[in-house]
Structure formats: structure tokens, C-alpha cells
Coordinates of C-alpha atoms and ligand atoms in Angstrom, one line a residue:
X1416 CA 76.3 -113.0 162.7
X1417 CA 77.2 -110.9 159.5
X1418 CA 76.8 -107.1 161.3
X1419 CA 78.4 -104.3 159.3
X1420 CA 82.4 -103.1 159.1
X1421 CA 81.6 -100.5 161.3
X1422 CA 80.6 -102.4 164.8
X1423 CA 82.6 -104.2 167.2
X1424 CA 81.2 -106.9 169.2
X1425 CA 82.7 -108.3 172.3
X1426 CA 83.4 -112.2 171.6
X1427 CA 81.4 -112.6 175.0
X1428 CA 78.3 -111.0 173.5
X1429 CA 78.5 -112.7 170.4
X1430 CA 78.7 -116.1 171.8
X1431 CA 75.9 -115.7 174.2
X1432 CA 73.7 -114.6 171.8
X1433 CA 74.7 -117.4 169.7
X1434 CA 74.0 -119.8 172.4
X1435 CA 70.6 -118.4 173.3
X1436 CA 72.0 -116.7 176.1
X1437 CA 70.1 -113.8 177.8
X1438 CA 71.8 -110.6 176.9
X1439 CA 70.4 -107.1 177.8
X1440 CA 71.7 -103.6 176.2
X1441 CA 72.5 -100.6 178.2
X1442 CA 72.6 -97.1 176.9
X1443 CA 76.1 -95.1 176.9
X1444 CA 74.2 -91.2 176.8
X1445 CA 73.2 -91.7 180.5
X1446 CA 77.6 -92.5 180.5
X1447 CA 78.3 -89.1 178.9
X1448 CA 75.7 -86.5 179.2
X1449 CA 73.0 -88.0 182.0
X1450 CA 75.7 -88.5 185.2
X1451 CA 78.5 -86.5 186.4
X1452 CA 81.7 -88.4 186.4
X1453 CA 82.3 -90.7 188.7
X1454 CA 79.4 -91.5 189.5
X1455 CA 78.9 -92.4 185.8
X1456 CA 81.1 -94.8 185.6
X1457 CA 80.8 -95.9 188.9
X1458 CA 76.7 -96.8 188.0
X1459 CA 77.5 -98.1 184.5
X1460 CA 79.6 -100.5 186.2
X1461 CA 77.4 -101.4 189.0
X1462 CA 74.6 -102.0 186.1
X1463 CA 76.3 -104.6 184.6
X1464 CA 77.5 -106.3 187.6
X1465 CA 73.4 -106.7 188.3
X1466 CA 72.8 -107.5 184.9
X1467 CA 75.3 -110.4 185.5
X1468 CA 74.4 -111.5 189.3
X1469 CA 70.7 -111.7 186.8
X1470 CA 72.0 -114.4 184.7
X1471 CA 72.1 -112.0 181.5
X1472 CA 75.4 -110.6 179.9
X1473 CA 75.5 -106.9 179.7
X1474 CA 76.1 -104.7 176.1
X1475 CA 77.2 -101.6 176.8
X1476 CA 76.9 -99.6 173.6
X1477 CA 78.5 -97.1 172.4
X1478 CA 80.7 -95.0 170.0
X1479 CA 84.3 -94.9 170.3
X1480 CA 86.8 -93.1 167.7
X1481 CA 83.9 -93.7 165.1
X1482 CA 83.4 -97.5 166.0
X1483 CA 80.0 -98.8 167.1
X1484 CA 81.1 -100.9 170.5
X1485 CA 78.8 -103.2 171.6
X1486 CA 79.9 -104.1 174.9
X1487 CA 82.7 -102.1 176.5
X1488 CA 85.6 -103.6 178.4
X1489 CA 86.2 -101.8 181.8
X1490 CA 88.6 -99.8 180.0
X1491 CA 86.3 -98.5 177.4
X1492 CA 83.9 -98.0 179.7
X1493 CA 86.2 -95.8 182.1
X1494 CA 87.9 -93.9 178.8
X1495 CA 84.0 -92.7 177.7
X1496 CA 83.2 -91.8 180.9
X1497 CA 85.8 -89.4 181.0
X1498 CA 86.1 -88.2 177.2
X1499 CA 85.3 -84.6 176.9
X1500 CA 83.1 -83.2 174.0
X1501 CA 81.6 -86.0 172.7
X1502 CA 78.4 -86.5 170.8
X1503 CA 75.1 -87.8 171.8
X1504 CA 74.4 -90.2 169.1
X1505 CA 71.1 -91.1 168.1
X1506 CA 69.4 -92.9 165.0
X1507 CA 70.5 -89.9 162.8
X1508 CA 74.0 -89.6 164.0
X1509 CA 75.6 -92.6 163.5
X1510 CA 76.9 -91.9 159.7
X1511 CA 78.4 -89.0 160.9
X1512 CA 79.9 -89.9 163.9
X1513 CA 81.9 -93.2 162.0
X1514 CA 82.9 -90.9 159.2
X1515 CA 84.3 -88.2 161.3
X1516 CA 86.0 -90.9 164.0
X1517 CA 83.8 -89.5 167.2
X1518 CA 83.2 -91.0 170.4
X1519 CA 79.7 -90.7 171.8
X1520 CA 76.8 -91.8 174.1
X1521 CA 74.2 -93.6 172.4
X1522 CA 70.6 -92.6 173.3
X1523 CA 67.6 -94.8 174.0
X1524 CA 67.3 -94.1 170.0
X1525 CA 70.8 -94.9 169.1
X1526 CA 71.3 -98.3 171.6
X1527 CA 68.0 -99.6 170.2
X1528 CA 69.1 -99.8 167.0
X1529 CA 72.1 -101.3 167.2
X1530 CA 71.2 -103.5 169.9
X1531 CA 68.4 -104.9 167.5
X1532 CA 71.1 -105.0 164.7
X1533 CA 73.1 -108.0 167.2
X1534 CA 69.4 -109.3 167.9
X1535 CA 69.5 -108.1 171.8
X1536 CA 65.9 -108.0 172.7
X1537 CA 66.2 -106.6 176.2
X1538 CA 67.6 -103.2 177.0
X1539 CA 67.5 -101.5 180.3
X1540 CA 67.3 -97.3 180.9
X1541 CA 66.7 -94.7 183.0
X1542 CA 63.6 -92.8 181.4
X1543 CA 62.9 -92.4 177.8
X1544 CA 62.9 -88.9 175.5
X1545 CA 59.7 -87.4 175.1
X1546 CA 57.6 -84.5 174.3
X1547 CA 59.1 -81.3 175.9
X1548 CA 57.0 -78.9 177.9
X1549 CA 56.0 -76.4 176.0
X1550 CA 57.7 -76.9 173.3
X1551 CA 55.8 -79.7 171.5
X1552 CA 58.0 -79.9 168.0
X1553 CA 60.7 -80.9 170.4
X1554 CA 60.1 -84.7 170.1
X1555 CA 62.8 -87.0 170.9
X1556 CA 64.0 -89.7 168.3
X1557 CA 63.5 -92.4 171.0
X1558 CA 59.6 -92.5 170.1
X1559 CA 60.0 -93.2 166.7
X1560 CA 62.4 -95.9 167.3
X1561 CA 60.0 -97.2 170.0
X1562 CA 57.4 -97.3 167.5
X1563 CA 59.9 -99.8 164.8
X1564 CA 62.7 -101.5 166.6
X1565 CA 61.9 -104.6 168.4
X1566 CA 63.4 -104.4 171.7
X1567 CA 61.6 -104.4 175.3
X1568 CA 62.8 -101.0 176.7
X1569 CA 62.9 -101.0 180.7
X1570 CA 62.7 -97.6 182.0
X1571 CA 61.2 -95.7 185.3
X1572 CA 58.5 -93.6 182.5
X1573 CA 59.2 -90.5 180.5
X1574 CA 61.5 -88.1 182.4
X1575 CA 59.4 -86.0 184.8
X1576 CA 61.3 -82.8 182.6
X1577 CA 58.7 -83.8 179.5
X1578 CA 54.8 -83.5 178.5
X1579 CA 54.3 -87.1 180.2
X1580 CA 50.5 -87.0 178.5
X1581 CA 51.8 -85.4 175.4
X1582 CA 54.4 -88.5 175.4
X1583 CA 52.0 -91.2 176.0
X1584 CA 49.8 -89.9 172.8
X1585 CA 52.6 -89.9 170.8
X1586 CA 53.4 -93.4 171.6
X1587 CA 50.1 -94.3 171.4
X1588 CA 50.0 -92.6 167.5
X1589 CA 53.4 -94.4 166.7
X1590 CA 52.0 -98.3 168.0
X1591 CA 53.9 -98.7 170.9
X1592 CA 52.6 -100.0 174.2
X1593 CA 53.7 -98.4 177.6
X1594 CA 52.3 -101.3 180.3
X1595 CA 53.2 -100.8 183.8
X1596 CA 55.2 -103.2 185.7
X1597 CA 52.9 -103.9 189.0
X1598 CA 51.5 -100.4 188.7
X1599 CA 48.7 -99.2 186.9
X1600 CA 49.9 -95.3 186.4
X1601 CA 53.0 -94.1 184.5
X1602 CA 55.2 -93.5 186.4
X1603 CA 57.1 -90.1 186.3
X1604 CA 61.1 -91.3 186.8
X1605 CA 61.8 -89.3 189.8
X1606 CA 58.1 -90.0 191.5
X1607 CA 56.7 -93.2 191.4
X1608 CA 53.4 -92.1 189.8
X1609 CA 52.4 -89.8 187.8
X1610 CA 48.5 -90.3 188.2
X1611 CA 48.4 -90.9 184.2
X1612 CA 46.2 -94.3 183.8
X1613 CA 48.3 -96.9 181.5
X1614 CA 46.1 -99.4 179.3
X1615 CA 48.6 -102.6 180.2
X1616 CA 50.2 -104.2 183.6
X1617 CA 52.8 -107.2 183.9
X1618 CA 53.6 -108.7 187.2
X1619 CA 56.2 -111.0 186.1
X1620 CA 59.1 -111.1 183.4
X1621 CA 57.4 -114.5 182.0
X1622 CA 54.2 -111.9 180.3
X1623 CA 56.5 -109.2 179.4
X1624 CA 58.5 -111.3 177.2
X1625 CA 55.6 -113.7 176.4
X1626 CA 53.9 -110.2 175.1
X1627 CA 57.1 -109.3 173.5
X1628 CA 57.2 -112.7 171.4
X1629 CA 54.0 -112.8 170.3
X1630 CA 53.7 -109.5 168.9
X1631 CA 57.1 -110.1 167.1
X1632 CA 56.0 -113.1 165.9
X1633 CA 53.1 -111.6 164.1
X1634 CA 55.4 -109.2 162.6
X1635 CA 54.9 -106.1 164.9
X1636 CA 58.3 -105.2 165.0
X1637 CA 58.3 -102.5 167.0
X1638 CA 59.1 -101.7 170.8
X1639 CA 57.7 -102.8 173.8
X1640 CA 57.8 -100.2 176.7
X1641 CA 58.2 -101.9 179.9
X1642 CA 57.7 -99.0 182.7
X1643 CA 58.8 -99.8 186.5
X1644 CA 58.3 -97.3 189.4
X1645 CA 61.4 -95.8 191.5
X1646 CA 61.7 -98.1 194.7
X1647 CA 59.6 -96.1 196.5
X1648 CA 61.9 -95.3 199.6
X1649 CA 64.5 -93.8 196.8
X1650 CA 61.4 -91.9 195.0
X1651 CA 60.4 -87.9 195.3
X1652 CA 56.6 -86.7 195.6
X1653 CA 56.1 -85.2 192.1
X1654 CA 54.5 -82.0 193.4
X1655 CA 58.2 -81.5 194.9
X1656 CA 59.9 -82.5 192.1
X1657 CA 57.7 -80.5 189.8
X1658 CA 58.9 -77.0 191.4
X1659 CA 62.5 -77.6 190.7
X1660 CA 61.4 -78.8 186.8
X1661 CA 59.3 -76.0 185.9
X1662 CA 62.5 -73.4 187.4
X1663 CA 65.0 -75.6 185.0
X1664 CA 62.2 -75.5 182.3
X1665 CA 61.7 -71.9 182.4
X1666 CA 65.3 -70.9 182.6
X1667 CA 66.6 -73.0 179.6
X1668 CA 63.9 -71.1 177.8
X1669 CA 65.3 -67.8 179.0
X1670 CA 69.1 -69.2 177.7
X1671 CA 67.8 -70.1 175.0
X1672 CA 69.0 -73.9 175.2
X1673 CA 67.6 -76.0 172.4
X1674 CA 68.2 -79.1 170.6
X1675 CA 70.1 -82.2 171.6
X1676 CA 71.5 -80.2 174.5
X1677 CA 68.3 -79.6 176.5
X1678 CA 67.6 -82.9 178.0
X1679 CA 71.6 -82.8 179.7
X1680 CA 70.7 -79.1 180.8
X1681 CA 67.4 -79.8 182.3
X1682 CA 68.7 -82.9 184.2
X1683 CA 71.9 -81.1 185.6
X1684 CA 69.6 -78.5 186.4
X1685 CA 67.2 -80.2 188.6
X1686 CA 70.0 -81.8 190.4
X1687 CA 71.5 -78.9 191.4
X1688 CA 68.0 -77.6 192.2
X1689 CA 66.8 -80.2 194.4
X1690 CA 70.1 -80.6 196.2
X1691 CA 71.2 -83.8 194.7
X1692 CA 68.4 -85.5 195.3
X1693 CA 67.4 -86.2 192.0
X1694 CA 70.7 -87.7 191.3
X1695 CA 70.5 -90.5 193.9
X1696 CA 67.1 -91.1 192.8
X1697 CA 68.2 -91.5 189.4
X1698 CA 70.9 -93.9 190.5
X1699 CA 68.3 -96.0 192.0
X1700 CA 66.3 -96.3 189.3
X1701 CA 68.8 -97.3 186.7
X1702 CA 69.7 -99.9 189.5
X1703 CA 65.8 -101.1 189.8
X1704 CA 65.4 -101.4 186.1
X1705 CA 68.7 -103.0 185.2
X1706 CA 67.3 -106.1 187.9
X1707 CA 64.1 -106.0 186.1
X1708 CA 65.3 -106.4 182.3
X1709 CA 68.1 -109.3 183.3
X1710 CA 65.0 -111.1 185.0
X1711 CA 62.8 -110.2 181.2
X1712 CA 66.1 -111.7 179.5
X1713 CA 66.2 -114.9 180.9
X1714 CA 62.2 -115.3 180.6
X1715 CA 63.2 -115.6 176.9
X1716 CA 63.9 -119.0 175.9
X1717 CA 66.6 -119.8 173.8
X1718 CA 64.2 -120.2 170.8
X1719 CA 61.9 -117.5 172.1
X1720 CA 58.8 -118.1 174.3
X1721 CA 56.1 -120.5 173.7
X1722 CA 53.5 -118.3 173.2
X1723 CA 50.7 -120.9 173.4
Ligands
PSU2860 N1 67.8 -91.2 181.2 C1 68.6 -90.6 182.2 N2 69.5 -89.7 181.8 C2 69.7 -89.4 180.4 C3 68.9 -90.0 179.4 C4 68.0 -90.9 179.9 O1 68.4 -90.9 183.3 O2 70.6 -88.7 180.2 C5 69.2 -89.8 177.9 C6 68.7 -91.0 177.2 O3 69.8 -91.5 176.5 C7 67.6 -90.5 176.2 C8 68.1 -89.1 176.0 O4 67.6 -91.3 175.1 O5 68.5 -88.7 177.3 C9 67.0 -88.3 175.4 O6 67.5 -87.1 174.8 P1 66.6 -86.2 173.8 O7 65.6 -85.7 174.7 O8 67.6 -85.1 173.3 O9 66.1 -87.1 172.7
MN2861 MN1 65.1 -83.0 171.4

């Protein structure tokens, strides 16, 4: 595999996907700005462990002293979790962050692209960027990289913090699909439903990556959004959840929190907000949807699905 100067690739990772193995791709942003330590390396850990008891080899990506990693040896893994100050990196970030030497979390953004630079075709997350509420310029880069990196994305829907109907147009605009795994509403990350119709449904990981390979193969290459409901005994009513968002909403307004930093405040927020709850439901949900894309992986043969 002939990937740039600037990435690293764990020998494991490179072999697999030399040999057809499944591999799936886990985000580093959740590492650095989504979880408070330890519980951040505690669940990037536990997600690759059920990546691996799933038959597929995790890649961890991420930034380290200006270095694309992909895959992280515990080590790695345990010095990012703890690094202070660092960067969320995303598609526009990545020049910048290797020519300055910074560590960072890579986004949904970010991880896809790199991950589709090692030809990993499976990546598992918590819940996507969206539109914000209210502030509908505020559009996170992970739609546009839905919309023309080919990876299937596994997530629990669009963070409950967003415009979920806002999100799902703008996906819809940019060519992506958002199917529900065995539901037929998006579901809304902390809340199993959000009560917005989806267009698509898989029940098993054969059609998701049957779907995945034949629109690939026609030269579509652009994401496929896989979305899974929070198990439902881990999941919060969204009317509940909706009270604590709208507080955290309205007071990073009043702080006048913008940019890349608004997602991190907004989650930390409604943690505090909601007692902690949020956080274990989160926890659960990375959990679910790191089961869900090793079992997508290995539906992938080794020279991609018959599609016939
Ligand atoms: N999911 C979580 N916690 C997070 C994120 C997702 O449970 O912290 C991160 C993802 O990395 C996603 C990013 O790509 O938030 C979106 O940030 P923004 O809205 O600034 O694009
Ligand atoms: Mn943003």
C-alpha cells in the first residue's frame, strides 16, 4: 500500500487489509473532546476489544506529534487520552496539524478520510456532526465527507444537540443515504427515536454491505450512513433529554461559544445537566455500534460482496 510520508500504519492493520481481512476504523475526537478521561480511554479500549471478539481488527486513528496513526498501540491510545490542548482534527486540519507537529482527535470527517486513504470500509461512531439548532451556517464537515468518502459510517443518528431534520436534508442534498438498522425512524443518539421517517432499513450486515458494494461499484463513492438505535434499556425519552439540550443550547449562545468548540461544550453540558446520564448512555451506544460495524466488516468478502 503506497499511503503518504505522513501516516503510520500499524503492521497489524496493514496486513489484514492486505489479506482481505475485516478491519473497522474508530474515531479519536470522541478520545479527546467527547469523554472525560478515564472513561475515555477506558471505552476506546473496550471498543476495540468488541471490534476484535467481532472477528474485525480495530484502527484507531489519530494524530500524534503531527503523524497520522492509524491504529494506536495501548500506549498511544492511553498518551492521547490524556494529552492536554489538543486539536480536533477534521478534513481541513490535517496540513496544519503535521506541519505544526500536533496531536489530535480525528472527527467523523477526519477518520473517514484517512481510513478510506488505507481502504478501511467500515468505521464505527457515536453520532455524527450536523446542523446546529439555530444556527444553520454551523454545518459540520462530517456531511460533506459523508456525501464523497466511501466508508459505511455506524452511528446511533445525528446528536440529539443538532437540527436532526435540518441534518437529514442536508444529507439528502449532498447524496448520502441514512437507512435505519431494524428501525424505521432516525434515531436521536441519546433516545432511540426521534419520530423522523428514514427512506431505508437493513436487518442484517449481509445488505448493508451488499448496499455498500454495489453503489461503490457503480462509482458512487460516497458514504453510507448506517444508523442503530441506543439499546433501549440504556436509552433516555427524548422529551427528557430535550430539556437539558435546549438549557445547554441556549447558554452556549449566551457565552458566546462557537466554532469547533461547541459540540465538546454542548456534550459536557448535557452530562452535567442530566446527572450523568447522558454519559452512560453514550457509553452504551459506542458499545452497540462498535458490535454492529465488526459484524458489517466481516459481511465483506475478501474481494468485496457478490452483488448479484
Ligand atoms: N460522538 C460523540 N462524541 C463526540 C463526537 C461524536 O459521542 O465528541 C465528535 C465526532 O468526532 C464528530 C464531532 O465528528 O463530534 C463533530 O464536531 P463538529 O460538530 O464540530 O463538526
Ligand atoms: Mn461546527
Amino acid at each position: 500500500m503506497n499511503l503518504p510520508q505522513s501516516i503510520t500504519i500499524q503492521p497489524e492493520i496493514a496486513r489484514a487489509l492486505k489479506n482481505g481481512r475485516s478491519v473497522v476504523a474508530l474515531e479519536s475526537a470522541v478520545i479527546t473532546h467527547g469523554l472525560p478521561r478515564p472513561a475515555n480511554f477506558d471505552t476506546a479500549r473496550e471498543m476495540e476489544g468488541i471490534i476484535r471478539a467481532g472477528g474485525a481488527v480495530p484502527a484507531t486513528i489519530a494524530l500524534l506529534d503531527g503523524r497520522v496513526h492509524i491504529g494506536l498501540t495501548s500506549e498511544e491510545l492511553e498518551k492521547l487520552a490524556n494529552l492536554d490542548g489538543t486539536r480536533k482534527i477534521s478534513r481541513r486540519d490535517f496540513g496544519y496539524a503535521i506541519a505544526k507537529g500536533l496531536s489530535g482527535g480525528t472527527t467523523v470527517s477526519g477518520t473517514m478520510l484517512a481510513a478510506a486513504m488505507a481502504g478501511i470500509r467500515v468505521f464505527a461512531t457515536g453520532g455524527i456532526g450536523g446542523v446546529h439548532r439555530g444556527s444553520t451556517f454551523d454545518i459540520s464537515a462530517d456531511l460533506p465527507e459523508l456525501g464523497k468518502t466511501p466508508l459505511v459510517v455506524v452511528c446511533a443518528g445525528a446528536k440529539a444537540i443538532l437540527d436532526l431534520p435540518a441534518t437529514l436534508e442536508v444529507l439528502e442534498t449532498l447524496g448520502v443515504l441514512v437507512a435505519g438498522y431494524r428501525t424505521d425512524d432516525l434515531p436521536a443518539f441519546y433516545s432511540p427515536h426521534s419520530g423522523l421517517p428514514l427512506d431505508a432499513r437493513f436487518d442484517t450486515p449481509e445488505q448493508v454491505a451488499r448496499a455498500a458494494q454495489a453503489q461503490w461499484d457503480l462509482g458512487i463513492n460516497g458514504g453510507l450512513l448506517v444508523v442503530q438505535p441506543i439499546p433501549s434499556e440504556d436509552g433516555i425519552p427524548a422529551a427528557e433529554m430535550d430539556i437539558a439540550i435546549r438549557q445547554a443550547v441556549e447558554e452556549a449562545a449566551r457565552q458566546g461559544i462557537s466554532g469547533p468548540s461547541t459540540t465538546p461544550f454542548l456534550l459536557a453540558r448535557v452530562k452535567e445537566l442530566s446527572a450523568g446520564r447522558s454519559m452512560q448512555a453514550n457509553l452504551s451506544l459506542l458499545r452497540n455500534n462498535a458490535r454492529l460495524a465488526a459484524h458489517i466488516a466481516a459481511a465483506f468478502s475478501p474481494g468485496g460482496v457478490q452483488t448479484t
